[in-house]
Short mmCIF file of C-alpha atoms and ligand atoms in Angstrom, two decimals:
data_model
loop_
_atom_site.label_atom_id
_atom_site.label_comp_id
_atom_site.label_asym_id
_atom_site.label_seq_id
_atom_site.Cartn_x
_atom_site.Cartn_y
_atom_site.Cartn_z
CA MET A 1 -60.66 -7.16 -12.87
CA ARG A 2 -57.50 -9.28 -12.89
CA ILE A 3 -55.94 -10.16 -9.60
CA ASN A 4 -52.20 -10.18 -9.37
CA TRP A 5 -51.68 -13.13 -7.08
CA LYS A 6 -47.98 -12.46 -6.63
CA CYS A 7 -48.83 -9.06 -5.19
CA VAL A 8 -51.45 -10.47 -2.92
CA LEU A 9 -48.99 -13.05 -1.66
CA PHE A 10 -46.44 -10.33 -1.05
CA TYR A 11 -48.89 -8.15 0.88
CA TRP A 12 -50.10 -11.12 2.85
CA SER A 13 -46.58 -12.17 3.74
CA THR A 14 -45.51 -8.71 4.86
CA ALA A 15 -48.71 -8.30 6.87
CA HIS A 16 -48.58 -11.79 8.32
CA PRO A 17 -48.12 -11.67 12.10
CA LEU A 18 -45.28 -14.17 12.02
CA PHE A 19 -43.39 -12.06 9.47
CA LEU A 20 -44.07 -8.90 11.43
CA THR A 21 -42.63 -10.37 14.60
CA LEU A 22 -39.66 -11.97 12.87
CA CYS A 23 -38.70 -8.94 10.78
CA PRO A 24 -37.51 -6.59 13.56
CA LEU A 25 -35.79 -9.54 15.15
CA LEU A 26 -33.86 -10.33 11.98
CA LEU A 27 -33.04 -6.68 11.35
CA SER A 28 -31.89 -6.02 14.88
CA ARG A 29 -29.64 -9.06 14.78
CA CYS A 30 -27.97 -7.81 11.62
CA VAL A 31 -27.52 -4.33 13.13
CA ILE A 32 -26.00 -5.84 16.26
CA VAL A 33 -23.53 -7.83 14.17
CA ILE A 34 -22.60 -4.76 12.11
CA ASN A 35 -22.13 -2.63 15.25
CA LYS A 36 -20.02 -5.20 16.99
CA MET A 37 -17.63 -5.85 14.11
CA ALA A 38 -17.83 -2.35 12.59
CA THR A 39 -17.57 -3.93 9.17
CA SER A 40 -19.00 -2.43 5.98
CA ALA A 41 -22.46 -3.13 4.58
CA SER A 42 -21.11 -4.63 1.35
CA ALA A 43 -19.09 -7.13 3.36
CA CYS A 44 -22.45 -8.55 4.52
CA LEU A 45 -23.39 -9.48 0.92
CA SER A 46 -23.02 -13.20 0.25
CA LYS A 47 -19.59 -13.91 -1.19
CA ALA A 48 -20.77 -17.44 -2.03
CA VAL A 49 -23.46 -16.06 -4.35
CA LYS A 50 -20.91 -13.77 -5.99
CA GLN A 51 -18.66 -16.78 -6.59
CA GLU A 52 -21.41 -18.34 -8.78
CA TYR A 53 -21.11 -15.41 -11.20
CA MET A 54 -17.34 -15.28 -11.07
CA LYS A 55 -17.32 -18.88 -12.34
CA LEU A 56 -19.04 -17.88 -15.61
CA PRO A 57 -16.81 -18.16 -18.69
CA GLN A 58 -15.69 -14.79 -20.06
CA GLY A 59 -15.04 -15.80 -23.68
CA ASP A 60 -12.03 -14.20 -25.35
CA LYS A 61 -12.47 -10.94 -23.47
CA VAL A 62 -10.10 -9.79 -20.76
CA GLN A 63 -10.86 -7.40 -17.89
CA ALA A 64 -8.08 -4.93 -17.15
CA MET A 65 -8.35 -2.97 -13.91
CA TYR A 66 -6.46 0.32 -14.29
CA ILE A 67 -5.08 1.63 -10.99
CA TRP A 68 -3.69 5.09 -10.25
CA ILE A 69 -2.61 7.35 -7.38
CA ASP A 70 -5.06 10.21 -6.75
CA GLY A 71 -4.41 13.85 -5.87
CA THR A 72 -3.74 13.12 -2.19
CA GLY A 73 -0.56 11.24 -3.14
CA GLU A 74 -1.67 8.29 -1.01
CA GLY A 75 -5.19 7.34 -2.14
CA LEU A 76 -5.65 4.78 -4.88
CA ARG A 77 -8.37 4.75 -7.55
CA CYS A 78 -9.31 2.10 -10.09
CA LYS A 79 -11.65 1.35 -12.95
CA THR A 80 -12.01 -1.49 -15.41
CA LYS A 81 -12.03 -1.79 -19.16
CA THR A 82 -12.68 -4.80 -21.43
CA LEU A 83 -9.91 -5.80 -23.84
CA ASP A 84 -10.45 -8.02 -26.91
CA SER A 85 -7.49 -10.27 -26.14
CA GLU A 86 -4.97 -10.93 -23.41
CA PRO A 87 -2.25 -8.27 -23.31
CA LYS A 88 1.23 -9.82 -23.32
CA SER A 89 3.12 -6.71 -22.28
CA ILE A 90 2.56 -3.13 -21.29
CA GLU A 91 2.72 -2.09 -24.97
CA ASP A 92 -0.51 -3.99 -25.63
CA LEU A 93 -2.45 -1.82 -23.18
CA PRO A 94 -4.23 1.29 -24.46
CA GLU A 95 -4.05 4.69 -22.78
CA TRP A 96 -7.23 5.71 -20.99
CA ASN A 97 -8.61 8.74 -19.18
CA PHE A 98 -10.67 9.82 -16.20
CA ASP A 99 -12.30 12.86 -14.61
CA GLY A 100 -9.62 14.51 -12.47
CA SER A 101 -12.10 16.88 -10.79
CA SER A 102 -13.39 13.91 -8.79
CA THR A 103 -9.98 12.68 -7.61
CA TYR A 104 -8.54 15.97 -6.25
CA GLN A 105 -6.47 16.15 -9.45
CA SER A 106 -7.85 19.08 -11.43
CA GLU A 107 -10.44 21.85 -11.50
CA GLY A 108 -13.73 21.48 -13.39
CA SER A 109 -12.59 22.91 -16.74
CA ASN A 110 -9.92 20.78 -18.44
CA SER A 111 -10.56 17.97 -15.99
CA ASP A 112 -9.65 15.13 -18.38
CA MET A 113 -6.56 13.29 -17.16
CA TYR A 114 -4.66 10.55 -19.00
CA LEU A 115 -3.84 7.11 -17.66
CA ILE A 116 -0.57 5.73 -19.04
CA PRO A 117 -0.14 1.99 -18.37
CA SER A 118 3.20 1.48 -16.58
CA ALA A 119 3.26 -1.96 -14.98
CA MET A 120 1.06 -5.01 -15.41
CA PHE A 121 0.25 -7.76 -12.87
CA ARG A 122 -2.06 -10.79 -12.80
CA ASP A 123 -5.42 -10.05 -11.19
CA PRO A 124 -5.82 -12.20 -8.06
CA PHE A 125 -9.48 -11.19 -7.67
CA ARG A 126 -10.82 -11.93 -11.16
CA LYS A 127 -7.92 -14.32 -11.84
CA ASP A 128 -6.26 -15.23 -15.18
CA PRO A 129 -6.31 -13.92 -17.86
CA ASN A 130 -7.46 -10.68 -16.21
CA LYS A 131 -4.97 -7.96 -15.26
CA LEU A 132 -4.14 -5.24 -12.79
CA VAL A 133 -2.58 -2.29 -14.60
CA LEU A 134 -0.69 0.34 -12.60
CA CYS A 135 -0.77 3.69 -14.42
CA GLU A 136 1.00 7.02 -14.44
CA VAL A 137 -1.24 10.09 -14.55
CA LEU A 138 -0.76 12.95 -17.02
CA LYS A 139 -2.74 16.21 -17.08
CA TYR A 140 -4.84 17.42 -20.05
CA ASN A 141 -1.66 19.02 -21.48
CA ARG A 142 0.24 15.72 -21.05
CA LYS A 143 2.43 17.13 -18.28
CA PRO A 144 2.74 14.86 -15.21
CA ALA A 145 0.11 15.29 -12.51
CA GLU A 146 1.44 16.75 -9.23
CA THR A 147 1.29 13.35 -7.52
CA ASN A 148 2.88 11.46 -10.43
CA LEU A 149 6.26 10.92 -8.77
CA ARG A 150 6.98 7.87 -10.93
CA ILE A 151 8.11 9.91 -13.90
CA THR A 152 11.13 11.55 -12.20
CA CYS A 153 11.85 8.40 -10.18
CA ASN A 154 12.11 6.43 -13.40
CA LYS A 155 14.40 9.08 -14.89
CA VAL A 156 16.97 8.95 -12.08
CA MET A 157 16.76 5.13 -11.93
CA GLU A 158 17.74 5.01 -15.59
CA MET A 159 20.68 7.37 -14.95
CA VAL A 160 22.16 4.95 -12.37
CA GLY A 161 21.06 1.66 -13.94
CA ASP A 162 24.65 0.39 -14.23
CA GLN A 163 25.00 0.50 -10.41
CA HIS A 164 22.02 -1.86 -10.01
CA PRO A 165 20.30 -0.19 -7.04
CA TRP A 166 18.26 -2.64 -4.96
CA PHE A 167 15.55 -1.76 -2.48
CA GLY A 168 13.49 -3.63 0.06
CA MET A 169 10.59 -1.94 1.86
CA GLU A 170 8.82 -2.99 5.05
CA GLN A 171 5.23 -1.79 4.86
CA GLU A 172 3.54 -1.43 8.23
CA TYR A 173 -0.23 -0.91 8.43
CA THR A 174 -3.15 -1.03 10.86
CA ILE A 175 -6.44 -2.81 10.33
CA LEU A 176 -9.40 -0.61 11.30
CA GLY A 177 -13.13 -1.21 11.49
CA THR A 178 -15.31 1.04 9.32
CA ASP A 179 -15.78 3.21 12.41
CA GLY A 180 -12.04 4.01 12.37
CA HIS A 181 -11.41 2.03 15.56
CA PRO A 182 -8.54 -0.53 15.42
CA PHE A 183 -9.90 -3.94 14.48
CA GLY A 184 -10.57 -6.19 17.45
CA TRP A 185 -9.91 -3.51 20.09
CA PRO A 186 -12.60 -3.24 22.78
CA SER A 187 -15.11 -0.59 21.70
CA ASN A 188 -14.73 1.54 24.83
CA GLY A 189 -11.13 1.10 25.76
CA PHE A 190 -7.78 -0.37 24.96
CA PRO A 191 -6.32 -3.85 24.74
CA GLY A 192 -3.52 -4.89 27.10
CA PRO A 193 -0.28 -2.91 26.64
CA GLN A 194 2.26 -3.68 23.91
CA GLY A 195 4.49 -6.67 24.45
CA PRO A 196 2.81 -9.94 23.45
CA TYR A 197 1.62 -8.94 19.99
CA TYR A 198 4.80 -8.65 17.85
CA CYS A 199 5.03 -11.87 15.79
CA GLY A 200 2.29 -13.15 18.12
CA VAL A 201 0.04 -16.15 17.63
CA GLY A 202 -3.31 -16.85 19.26
CA ALA A 203 -6.72 -15.22 19.27
CA ASP A 204 -5.71 -12.85 22.08
CA LYS A 205 -2.56 -11.69 20.26
CA ALA A 206 -3.10 -11.74 16.47
CA TYR A 207 -5.94 -9.47 15.35
CA GLY A 208 -7.11 -10.09 11.78
CA ARG A 209 -4.75 -12.72 10.41
CA ASP A 210 -7.29 -13.73 7.71
CA ILE A 211 -6.52 -10.46 5.96
CA VAL A 212 -2.77 -10.99 6.15
CA GLU A 213 -3.01 -14.52 4.74
CA ALA A 214 -5.37 -13.51 1.91
CA HIS A 215 -3.18 -10.54 1.01
CA TYR A 216 0.05 -12.57 1.02
CA ARG A 217 -1.33 -15.23 -1.34
CA ALA A 218 -2.98 -12.65 -3.58
CA CYS A 219 0.35 -10.81 -3.92
CA LEU A 220 2.17 -14.02 -4.85
CA TYR A 221 -0.48 -14.78 -7.46
CA ALA A 222 -0.28 -11.27 -8.88
CA GLY A 223 3.50 -11.44 -9.27
CA VAL A 224 4.28 -8.89 -6.56
CA ASN A 225 7.74 -9.51 -5.12
CA ILE A 226 6.46 -9.91 -1.54
CA CYS A 227 9.10 -11.54 0.67
CA GLY A 228 7.48 -11.84 4.10
CA THR A 229 4.94 -10.76 6.66
CA ASN A 230 4.56 -10.56 10.46
CA ALA A 231 2.35 -9.21 13.23
CA GLU A 232 3.63 -5.91 14.62
CA VAL A 233 4.08 -4.40 18.09
CA MET A 234 0.64 -2.77 18.34
CA PRO A 235 -2.37 -5.15 18.21
CA ALA A 236 -4.13 -5.00 14.78
CA GLN A 237 -0.87 -3.68 13.30
CA TRP A 238 0.89 -5.84 10.71
CA GLU A 239 3.78 -5.63 8.30
CA PHE A 240 4.60 -7.06 4.90
CA GLN A 241 7.91 -6.79 3.09
CA VAL A 242 8.52 -6.29 -0.60
CA GLY A 243 11.94 -6.80 -2.19
CA PRO A 244 14.64 -6.91 -3.13
CA CYS A 245 13.48 -4.96 -6.19
CA GLU A 246 15.73 -3.19 -8.66
CA GLY A 247 15.10 0.45 -9.63
CA ILE A 248 11.58 1.51 -10.54
CA ASP A 249 10.19 -1.94 -9.69
CA MET A 250 10.28 -1.04 -5.99
CA GLY A 251 7.60 1.63 -6.30
CA ASP A 252 5.54 -0.38 -8.78
CA HIS A 253 5.44 -3.50 -6.63
CA LEU A 254 4.76 -1.68 -3.36
CA TRP A 255 1.89 0.36 -4.82
CA VAL A 256 0.26 -2.76 -6.25
CA ALA A 257 0.75 -4.60 -2.93
CA ARG A 258 -1.05 -1.70 -1.24
CA PHE A 259 -3.87 -1.81 -3.77
CA ILE A 260 -4.30 -5.54 -3.18
CA LEU A 261 -4.40 -4.95 0.58
CA HIS A 262 -7.15 -2.31 0.26
CA ARG A 263 -9.11 -4.61 -2.03
CA VAL A 264 -8.78 -7.65 0.29
CA CYS A 265 -9.85 -5.51 3.27
CA GLU A 266 -12.87 -4.35 1.26
CA ASP A 267 -13.98 -7.97 0.86
CA PHE A 268 -13.70 -8.50 4.60
CA GLY A 269 -15.46 -5.19 5.35
CA VAL A 270 -12.54 -3.58 7.17
CA VAL A 271 -10.06 -0.82 6.30
CA ALA A 272 -6.26 -0.79 5.97
CA SER A 273 -4.70 2.40 7.32
CA PHE A 274 -1.19 3.57 6.43
CA ASP A 275 -1.37 6.46 8.87
CA PRO A 276 2.05 6.75 10.55
CA LYS A 277 0.53 7.20 14.03
CA PRO A 278 -3.01 5.83 14.02
CA ILE A 279 -3.32 5.82 17.83
CA PRO A 280 -1.62 8.66 19.69
CA GLY A 281 0.15 7.92 22.93
CA ASN A 282 1.98 4.86 24.07
CA TRP A 283 1.38 2.83 20.92
CA ASN A 284 3.87 2.20 18.13
CA GLY A 285 3.50 4.16 14.92
CA ALA A 286 3.78 2.75 11.41
CA GLY A 287 6.73 3.23 9.10
CA CYS A 288 8.06 1.97 5.82
CA HIS A 289 11.72 1.11 6.54
CA THR A 290 13.67 1.03 3.31
CA ASN A 291 16.71 -1.20 2.65
CA PHE A 292 19.05 0.08 -0.01
CA SER A 293 22.19 -1.20 -1.70
CA THR A 294 24.16 -0.92 -4.91
CA LYS A 295 26.23 -3.58 -6.63
CA GLU A 296 29.35 -2.04 -5.07
CA MET A 297 27.86 -2.23 -1.56
CA ARG A 298 26.92 -5.86 -2.02
CA GLU A 299 30.44 -6.87 -3.08
CA ASP A 300 33.42 -7.52 -0.75
CA GLY A 301 34.47 -4.38 1.13
CA GLY A 302 31.12 -2.74 0.27
CA LEU A 303 30.88 -1.26 3.78
CA LYS A 304 33.05 1.64 2.56
CA ALA A 305 30.43 2.60 -0.05
CA ILE A 306 27.70 2.20 2.59
CA GLU A 307 29.51 4.58 4.93
CA ASP A 308 30.05 7.08 2.10
CA SER A 309 26.32 7.07 1.39
CA ILE A 310 25.43 7.57 5.05
CA GLU A 311 27.84 10.53 5.19
CA LYS A 312 26.00 12.14 2.23
CA LEU A 313 22.61 11.43 3.81
CA SER A 314 23.69 13.07 7.07
CA LYS A 315 24.09 16.38 5.19
CA ARG A 316 20.66 16.25 3.57
CA HIS A 317 18.30 15.23 6.37
CA ASN A 318 15.62 17.89 5.74
CA TYR A 319 15.33 17.09 2.05
CA HIS A 320 14.72 13.44 2.90
CA ILE A 321 12.18 14.16 5.64
CA ARG A 322 10.22 16.26 3.12
CA ALA A 323 10.24 13.35 0.64
CA TYR A 324 9.30 10.66 3.16
CA ASP A 325 5.58 11.38 3.64
CA PRO A 326 2.89 12.95 1.42
CA LYS A 327 2.65 16.09 3.60
CA GLY A 328 6.28 17.20 3.48
CA GLY A 329 7.16 15.82 6.93
CA LEU A 330 4.00 16.75 8.86
CA ASP A 331 2.66 13.19 9.03
CA ASN A 332 6.00 11.81 10.10
CA ALA A 333 6.35 14.41 12.86
CA ARG A 334 3.64 12.54 14.77
CA ARG A 335 5.66 9.32 14.48
CA LEU A 336 9.37 10.24 14.65
CA THR A 337 9.41 11.28 18.29
CA GLY A 338 12.58 9.51 19.36
CA HIS A 339 10.44 6.97 21.25
CA HIS A 340 8.83 3.67 20.20
CA GLU A 341 11.84 2.49 18.14
CA THR A 342 12.08 5.72 16.14
CA SER A 343 14.60 8.49 15.73
CA ASN A 344 13.82 12.16 16.37
CA ILE A 345 12.59 13.93 13.21
CA HIS A 346 14.91 16.90 13.80
CA GLU A 347 18.14 14.92 14.08
CA PHE A 348 20.06 12.62 11.78
CA SER A 349 21.71 9.58 13.34
CA ALA A 350 23.20 6.30 12.15
CA GLY A 351 24.42 3.16 13.86
CA VAL A 352 24.99 -0.55 13.68
CA ALA A 353 21.91 -2.51 14.83
CA ASN A 354 20.39 0.67 16.35
CA ARG A 355 16.61 0.78 15.97
CA GLY A 356 16.49 4.30 17.39
CA ALA A 357 18.64 5.73 14.57
CA SER A 358 17.60 7.32 11.26
CA ILE A 359 19.87 4.87 9.43
CA ARG A 360 20.61 1.40 10.72
CA ILE A 361 23.41 -0.82 9.49
CA PRO A 362 22.23 -4.39 10.14
CA ARG A 363 24.55 -6.27 12.50
CA ASN A 364 25.47 -8.93 9.93
CA VAL A 365 26.34 -6.19 7.40
CA GLY A 366 28.72 -4.62 9.94
CA GLN A 367 30.33 -8.01 10.48
CA GLU A 368 30.62 -9.08 6.82
CA LYS A 369 31.61 -5.55 5.76
CA LYS A 370 29.21 -5.63 2.84
CA GLY A 371 25.49 -5.65 2.12
CA TYR A 372 23.00 -2.81 2.52
CA PHE A 373 21.68 -0.23 4.95
CA GLU A 374 18.24 0.60 6.26
CA ASP A 375 16.65 4.05 6.19
CA ARG A 376 14.13 3.98 9.02
CA ARG A 377 12.65 7.41 8.39
CA PRO A 378 10.01 6.87 5.64
CA SER A 379 6.44 7.03 6.92
CA ALA A 380 4.00 4.16 6.32
CA ASN A 381 2.07 6.40 3.91
CA CYS A 382 5.16 7.49 1.95
CA ASP A 383 5.27 7.33 -1.82
CA PRO A 384 7.94 4.68 -2.56
CA TYR A 385 8.76 6.47 -5.82
CA GLY A 386 9.62 9.60 -3.81
CA VAL A 387 11.65 7.69 -1.23
CA THR A 388 13.73 5.65 -3.68
CA GLU A 389 14.28 8.69 -5.89
CA ALA A 390 15.58 10.74 -2.93
CA LEU A 391 18.02 7.97 -1.97
CA ILE A 392 19.39 7.80 -5.51
CA ARG A 393 19.73 11.56 -5.83
CA THR A 394 21.68 11.95 -2.58
CA CYS A 395 23.72 8.72 -2.48
CA LEU A 396 24.47 8.12 -6.15
CA LEU A 397 23.98 11.46 -7.94
CA ASN A 398 25.75 13.34 -5.09
CA GLU A 399 23.11 16.05 -4.88
CA GLU A 400 23.32 18.49 -1.98
CA GLY A 401 21.01 21.13 -0.53
CA ASP A 402 17.27 21.27 -0.10
CA GLU A 403 16.15 21.13 -3.73
CA PRO A 404 16.43 18.28 -6.25
CA THR A 405 18.47 18.91 -9.40
CA ASP A 406 16.71 19.19 -12.78
CA TYR A 407 18.25 16.82 -15.32
N1 ADP B 501 18.57 -3.17 -0.92
C1 ADP B 501 19.01 -4.37 -0.56
N2 ADP B 501 20.27 -4.67 -0.83
C2 ADP B 501 20.74 -5.87 -0.47
N3 ADP B 501 20.05 -6.82 0.12
C3 ADP B 501 18.80 -6.56 0.41
C4 ADP B 501 18.23 -5.35 0.10
N4 ADP B 501 17.00 -5.36 0.49
C5 ADP B 501 16.80 -6.54 1.06
N5 ADP B 501 17.87 -7.30 1.01
C6 ADP B 501 17.93 -8.67 1.52
O1 ADP B 501 17.43 -8.69 2.85
C7 ADP B 501 18.02 -9.77 3.47
C8 ADP B 501 18.09 -9.49 4.92
O2 ADP B 501 17.08 -10.20 5.50
P1 ADP B 501 17.36 -11.05 6.76
O3 ADP B 501 18.35 -12.10 6.46
O4 ADP B 501 16.02 -11.41 7.27
O5 ADP B 501 18.07 -9.93 7.69
P2 ADP B 501 18.29 -10.00 9.25
O6 ADP B 501 18.92 -11.34 9.51
O7 ADP B 501 19.21 -8.85 9.50
O8 ADP B 501 16.93 -9.79 9.84
C9 ADP B 501 19.40 -9.96 2.90
O9 ADP B 501 19.68 -11.30 2.76
C10 ADP B 501 19.28 -9.28 1.54
O10 ADP B 501 19.33 -10.22 0.50
C1 NAG B 502 15.59 -5.21 5.41
O1 NAG B 502 16.65 -5.50 6.23
C2 NAG B 502 16.31 -6.10 7.46
C3 NAG B 502 17.55 -6.27 8.26
O2 NAG B 502 18.12 -5.01 8.47
C4 NAG B 502 15.66 -7.42 7.19
O3 NAG B 502 15.25 -8.02 8.40
C5 NAG B 502 14.45 -7.24 6.31
O4 NAG B 502 13.92 -8.48 5.93
C6 NAG B 502 14.83 -6.48 5.07
N1 NAG B 502 13.58 -6.14 4.40
C7 NAG B 502 13.45 -6.10 3.09
C8 NAG B 502 12.09 -5.81 2.62
O5 NAG B 502 14.36 -6.27 2.33
#
């Protein structure tokens, strides 16, 4: 009979009294840590060990991570394919497909969906020459998927290209533990009331800055037009700003910035929520304020064009509310209460430097009589393609009524 000494050693070590006493101790410590931080299991895996593999040369091959919006209109999905050489532009990227029955995008039969590469960024996780590829989704019959709002957004942007529409969006979000509780909040209760946290510094005021810093740098590396970041009014709530971006770039850059945030949070074992009112009650909600201007508005005397646009917006409030969250206004109803620096969802209002209005004209824009205005209604989980498209349709294509025009 042959004795497998490795096995014997293994059995001995697991049966050894020292091991037996240490094992529950080690396990319980890990469980305690997980419970306390409410971070994910995969975040406990050694990132230093992973780094050893990420240093391996990859030859001539390039990894392209294809990203798309799923059937919820707010969830993101991704998968990776190997390319034989570095793509120089979007034309070098092949179409791909996926199973839409697993992404709330189609029923079982005819579940193949197409991924159409639309915008390419550097990959801050796998680094050069690897890519992030934002895709449009088409159904089996090559018609746009229900949540592919990019296709019509792009169409109206092209119609008004000569007016050079610029956008800037302020993305607010909340960092949550994997248990859904805001990161760093006491497990059975609330932190001190709002006041010290906005733009705060210090361990008792800024909850989760590591994520914000990692995300900011990763966006810069990727080529996302991120222009700033700050801590928000509610603890564990943060904001980043993207812009100014012209036309379709606004949606592309914001979606990729969101993807990068989810991916950074995954590494840290926490979750980024874009819910517009993550904590009910006396806590600020989360929006996605959108700055908008045209070439005319940015030139001397542009205030006239700004006021004209606001006049058109005032007549189309319901259409915009429907376009400003993925549930046709239901999500935003929890946030736009008229309190906590928001307007009331049922009323349209506009004013200079008024944070409680639907539309705010920044003070310096009122003084210089040119610049841009801010639509404060979009929800944090809005689709930026839907928001920017609605602004163009109403302000520049002079659409009226509750339905968009078919061009
Ligand atoms: N759609 C837009 N049109 C014009 N300018 C924009 C737009 N979006 C963002 N901006 C930029 O945002 C900047 C305003 O930021 P900032 O100076 O911080 O404003 P404030 O002083 O009012 O806080 C302007 O300088 C402008 O260049
Ligand atoms: C939007 O405008 C406000 C001023 O009204 C400014 O503070 C902010 O930086 C701008 N954000 C973006 C993303 O352009």
